Amino acid sequence: MVAIATLNRRKIWAIALTMALVAVFAAVACSSGDEDDPTAAPAASAQGQLGGDAKSIAERRGLSDADIEAALKTFTPTGVMDEYLMFSSGGHSGQLHVIGMPSMRLLKTIAVFTPESWQGYGIGSNESEEVLEGGRVNGDEVLWGDTHHPALTETAGEYDGEFVFTNDKANARVAVISLKDFETKQIVKNPITLSDHGATMVTPNSEWVIEGGQYAMPLSGDYAPISDYQEKYRGMVTMWKFDRAAGRIDTTQSFAIELPPYWQDLCDAGKLVSEGWFVCGSFNTEMATGGNQDGNPPFEAGASQADMDYLHVFNIEKAIAARDAGKTVQIQGFPVIPLEVAASDGILHLVPEPKSPHGADVTPGGEYIVVSGKLDPHVTIYSFDKIIAAIAAGPAETDSFGVPVLAFDDVVEAQVEVGLGPLHTQFDNKGYAYTSLFLDSAVARWTLGGPYASLNPDPEWSLITKTQVHYNVGHIAAAEGDTVSPDGKYLVSLNKWSLDRFNLVGPLLPQNFQLLDIEGTGEEMPVIYDMPVGFGEPHYAQIIKADKIHAWEVYPEIGFNPLTGEIDPSATLAGEERVERDGNTVHVYMTAVRSHFTPEHVTVKEGDHVAWHITNIERGLDATHGFAMPGKNVSLSIEPGETITTEFDVTDDGVFPFYCTEFCSALHLEMAGYFLVEPSGS
Amino acid sequence: MTSLAEIKERAFGPRVPREEIFRDPLRFLLPTIFIGVAGILLIISTFFPYWTLEMQAPQFPKGLEIQVYVDEMVGDVHEIDGLNHYIGMRPLSEAGQLERSLSIIMVGVVIGLLVGAVYVHNPCALILTWPAVLWPAIFLGDLFFWMWNFGTHLDEGAAFSNIIDPFTPPIIGQGTVAQFHTNAVWDTGLLIAFGASGLVIVGLILHRRAYKPLLDRVKAERAAEAIPVAEA
């Protein structure tokens, strides 16, 4: 006290001011340190810089610096959303998978062509069975599919997050899935062929969904001996008209184009400068017919003889004009532009392409078409401008069906040797293209030229690096990598084989999705995550920025029918539950709420037909109920607000306990009831 | 014979002579302003929730919320009713049905009484303003009644009746019901109504200050008049 008292007032002020200045300086220094100093982060890029526990964990698990970096790039803590969603074909599971990126967490499997009991898809619900009905093949029920190429709807060449299409290669079918509820709304069967591969691809505003065929056959569906292959077998491409407002393909506005009996392969729509056009690759322009049982060369050899096959180039407007002018023929009740019209009306031109190629991919600006040679170590890049010029100049040659063929040298822009077995190409935002190399088990990064050359420091049209993947990559998918504005950042290598990557689970091995970080330039392109795929052989995937999708949390209103998008006529609110008899049809109007069905007893007579309508009257997120009826092959998923109907014939008397299959509450087991079937004589 | 004006004066208190208003306009304007603003605030308060109950539980990461207005209940009522059936509580919509249906009319009546209080220049004005002063307390009392009524009259046949003892959720602050943490908040509407109460009280004091002297004067005059009559 004495000391303070002895200080005069001026000294006290000086000390106080100095201390205040020091405090302000310290605060500024600390706060700027938090923002700028990378070493301030708890986990740095190298093991040696990790904090105590993290370092010992990394040592104990034998993690390298690269492993730690990969973990830091992909680890997504609980409750944190992924930046991207990948829609991956489910291959011969017949489904579509939704995977979060960069975490590579499988979020959902959307039932498409194959019944799926969790979603109650094709297991008793009228709504889903109506969708599957659309996929009947020659009248027969086909309850699986081989999904290959999902296509998100686009607006001005950008994914808009509204719908996604996918195809079934095995039966030539196309499905429409709404991204409001992630449910399949429609399946259309191609009326004139039985296999497709160039599907599904959309035009830049999704007016058209392209479905290119694969194995040529008589489009009439009739028998023709294979010796008549060149005369009677044909390829085709179908233009499905998409009615976005209805959320359905309008089959009445759709049509097909007859093609030579080459085996058409992947297609891609033009965009920006090439909008209004689309291309499809092909192989087996040799028109080999196989027959190794008779000593003929097998398809694999016969279809691989020629050095060149044909890229098919289509003009959409001219096709529509021919359709509108009535230049179609009806085949199996479907309008088809005959091959000679396609040739004479400028709808179709052929461009030589080496050799048994696979992917045909249009660059983001639409200027180039990249064709991967499959049996040729190059990617061949065609200039769209040159194709237009060559078409205008009038091609000198035709193929044996009279289709004009452009001269290879007139239209090619560049060729880049990338490695063995090139299949598919994707793009980023830095002027790089990425091509999968099946035989090399690698992803190649190479540079585009022209308007893309200035986007990176590397020389144009040259191979920059290859990253090994594990193993035998098919498709690759980059973040928004086939839109007009790819994001770069991530690329997924959809590997066919996993071999030694995962624990052995019997002879049928999972496949392997490998995530690559393509944020860098030059040779930096590491694999940062392996995701085992134990559900079929996926083909293509598309990766959309997650914030473009605006899905429903619950159905918009109680009594909503997801298929019609309207209140279901059988919607039942609390207090309206009842059982009504109409002749020998018994209508059950039931509600489901945690944790009871109302009514809990339903009594009918043997021989009745039951139409059971259930409305989930919940509005809470996750308050989904299931409905399982033993012995009737009925499993329903009734999401909050949804009304669903199942119908079945009652053939046996007896007592059938039904119950809710979702663990909807602590009293989930009590959410049950009895379906009582009296003998018909009683 | 007493004139009509005289009856009016006896019932509603003395009228203010014009010259007195001009001499000190603020004195007579202020109580009217305070009481008038209180009335407007009371109307405004009906557009805001009076009481909000927030509920947090592990499986409701966004929480549940119910907001009570004088005339309606909004928020996760459907969801909360769904949960309440486990403990045998009646649907919330059954609580305070009469009060909610009459509340807007009641606000009108309360404001009508306030307007009356402005014109009544005697102690009766105090009685006319009581409903407005007590309005928020009446709301809270009614709320407490229904909370008690619902929480202590649970259906004993309900699934979780053995887990939950009858209870009255707090009408302000934190509470716990099963796995839910509840937080009851006196919300904007109620705070505005309290504000209106305060304004009415201040208005009344000013009212008394403005008219008491007049009233006293009139009483004195009457007394003066009355004395000779008695003497006669």
PDB file of C-alpha atoms in Angstrom, chain A residues 553 594-595 617 620 665 667, chain B residues 62 78-79 85-86 159-160:
ATOM      1  CA  GLU A 553     -37.336 -35.207 -44.571  1.00  0.00           C
ATOM      2  CA  ARG A 594     -45.586 -45.261 -32.479  1.00  0.00           C
ATOM      3  CA  SER A 595     -46.311 -47.928 -31.274  1.00  0.00           C
ATOM      4  CA  ILE A 617     -49.653 -40.563 -39.544  1.00  0.00           C
ATOM      5  CA  GLY A 620     -41.376 -36.912 -36.999  1.00  0.00           C
ATOM      6  CA  SER A 665     -39.808 -47.092 -30.380  1.00  0.00           C
ATOM      7  CA  LEU A 667     -42.465 -50.578 -27.614  1.00  0.00           C
TER       8      LEU A 667
ATOM      9  CA  LYS B  62     -32.931 -30.632 -33.241  1.00  0.00           C
ATOM     10  CA  HIS B  78     -48.283 -33.657 -33.177  1.00  0.00           C
ATOM     11  CA  GLU B  79     -44.945 -35.200 -32.223  1.00  0.00           C
ATOM     12  CA  HIS B  85     -49.579 -41.125 -25.253  1.00  0.00           C
ATOM     13  CA  TYR B  86     -46.883 -43.402 -23.814  1.00  0.00           C
ATOM     14  CA  ALA B 159     -47.456 -48.104 -21.388  1.00  0.00           C
ATOM     15  CA  PHE B 160     -44.981 -46.077 -19.350  1.00  0.00           C
TER      16      PHE B 160
END
